[in-house]
């Protein structure tokens, strides 16, 4: 009993184990965990003197030291970028200047050609007496053809006396109204209210005047081949031809002659009035002829030509004297016009154009398409010159 009490006072249970041993063990475990956490914390904290930290400090110092250099390089990059943009703009401007220069050269070349162009004693009349037979869209198309005819004559090396006859009614109103009288500033073209007979008579004076033109190009070649003496030239001045171009004519136009007038019917009617130009010419006692398309081209379709196309063909012949070349340059390839034989300047006098070819000036579509689109396929034969 006394021993038990002594052990209890000493803090030991009767079995010889300390009374508070479990608590001590629990406290010891807690303390051990705390030490572990402390050691882990000490391990996670960076050592300011470690090699890794030294490297980081060094990189940071180098970065800070290079701040000024980076700023300079950044400015240099921006400046270089601006230079590249400026150079790109200059290159683009140079390209535009080159293009403009090319255009200027082309214009200068055209001006040079215009300055060197020769006025020849040949008159081309666009007969516009058919205004009452055309619809509004067809009148618009005719106006476009007249504009293109003027342009072709202006840029051709061989200038002709170009005239628009019977310039009255709706056609005149259109030129003076919607087209703002631009035609009044055109050089080398005349507008007359009189009919083609009166204008042809007036044209004789223009061609025989001192500035009426000189015999050049194909006219000179033909003159040299046939009669080169001055007396024959004087005779031609007095006996110049007046010919109305119409495909109904039994005659074929093999060449253009000096001091002559050629009439092209200005009619756009989609074949509603066939033969009207031929009849008008006969009524006035004017000779007729058709272009020699059939002598030079083998056409897959019947070619229907606009007024400006006929004029362009005649201008090309005046320049080269080659009908085949003139036809192939003006006829669209889709029409399948192939040269029948090697190019020759003058066909045999007995040759006739194929009857199924339309070789007079024709209209474009009645829907108001421009003169570039006016070469169409005719469904019938014998379409008169100047009419679709």
Tab-separated table of N, CA and C in Angstrom, residues 119-124 159-162 207 212-213 219 256-262 314 318:
chain	number	residue	atom	x	y	z
A	119	UNK	N	-3.218	64.803	-144.863
A	119	UNK	CA	-4.582	65.026	-145.335
A	119	UNK	C	-4.658	64.598	-146.796
A	120	UNK	N	-5.564	63.689	-147.073
A	120	UNK	CA	-5.696	63.202	-148.454
A	120	UNK	C	-6.996	63.736	-149.044
A	121	UNK	N	-7.046	63.920	-150.347
A	121	UNK	CA	-8.249	64.444	-151.005
A	121	UNK	C	-9.307	63.364	-151.209
A	122	UNK	N	-9.794	62.840	-150.105
A	122	UNK	CA	-10.870	61.842	-150.118
A	122	UNK	C	-11.886	62.257	-149.064
A	123	UNK	N	-13.147	62.187	-149.413
A	123	UNK	CA	-14.212	62.553	-148.480
A	123	UNK	C	-15.050	61.333	-148.139
A	124	UNK	N	-15.331	61.170	-146.843
A	124	UNK	CA	-16.207	60.102	-146.365
A	124	UNK	C	-17.422	60.749	-145.714
A	159	UNK	N	-5.595	61.294	-143.037
A	159	UNK	CA	-6.822	61.991	-142.664
A	159	UNK	C	-7.700	62.200	-143.906
A	160	UNK	N	-8.957	61.869	-143.762
A	160	UNK	CA	-9.916	62.159	-144.825
A	160	UNK	C	-10.803	63.329	-144.405
A	161	UNK	N	-11.550	63.856	-145.352
A	161	UNK	CA	-12.566	64.852	-145.032
A	161	UNK	C	-13.801	64.077	-144.562
A	162	UNK	N	-14.022	64.056	-143.259
A	162	UNK	CA	-15.152	63.312	-142.697
A	162	UNK	C	-16.334	64.251	-142.494
A	207	UNK	N	-11.701	69.403	-151.303
A	207	UNK	CA	-10.600	68.566	-151.771
A	207	UNK	C	-9.722	69.277	-152.789
A	212	UNK	N	-6.652	71.089	-149.313
A	212	UNK	CA	-7.587	69.975	-149.432
A	212	UNK	C	-6.947	68.613	-149.320
A	213	UNK	N	-5.628	68.550	-149.371
A	213	UNK	CA	-4.939	67.280	-149.215
A	213	UNK	C	-4.018	66.989	-150.381
A	219	UNK	N	-3.058	55.968	-152.358
A	219	UNK	CA	-3.461	56.798	-153.492
A	219	UNK	C	-2.273	57.099	-154.398
A	256	UNK	N	-9.830	53.092	-153.695
A	256	UNK	CA	-10.311	54.448	-153.477
A	256	UNK	C	-9.524	55.379	-154.390
A	257	UNK	N	-10.189	56.380	-154.898
A	257	UNK	CA	-9.559	57.281	-155.855
A	257	UNK	C	-9.478	58.692	-155.285
A	258	UNK	N	-8.433	59.422	-155.645
A	258	UNK	CA	-8.293	60.806	-155.162
A	258	UNK	C	-9.448	61.682	-155.630
A	259	UNK	N	-9.758	62.691	-154.838
A	259	UNK	CA	-10.796	63.667	-155.148
A	259	UNK	C	-12.158	63.003	-155.330
A	260	UNK	N	-12.356	61.919	-154.580
A	260	UNK	CA	-13.619	61.185	-154.663
A	260	UNK	C	-14.312	61.197	-153.305
A	261	UNK	N	-15.606	61.001	-153.359
A	261	UNK	CA	-16.426	61.000	-152.152
A	261	UNK	C	-17.127	59.656	-152.031
A	262	UNK	N	-17.073	59.089	-150.847
A	262	UNK	CA	-17.701	57.789	-150.577
A	262	UNK	C	-18.716	57.965	-149.454
A	314	UNK	N	-11.603	51.564	-144.659
A	314	UNK	CA	-11.182	52.444	-145.747
A	314	UNK	C	-9.939	53.248	-145.364
A	318	UNK	N	-6.276	53.173	-147.246
A	318	UNK	CA	-5.564	54.371	-147.673
A	318	UNK	C	-4.125	54.369	-147.175
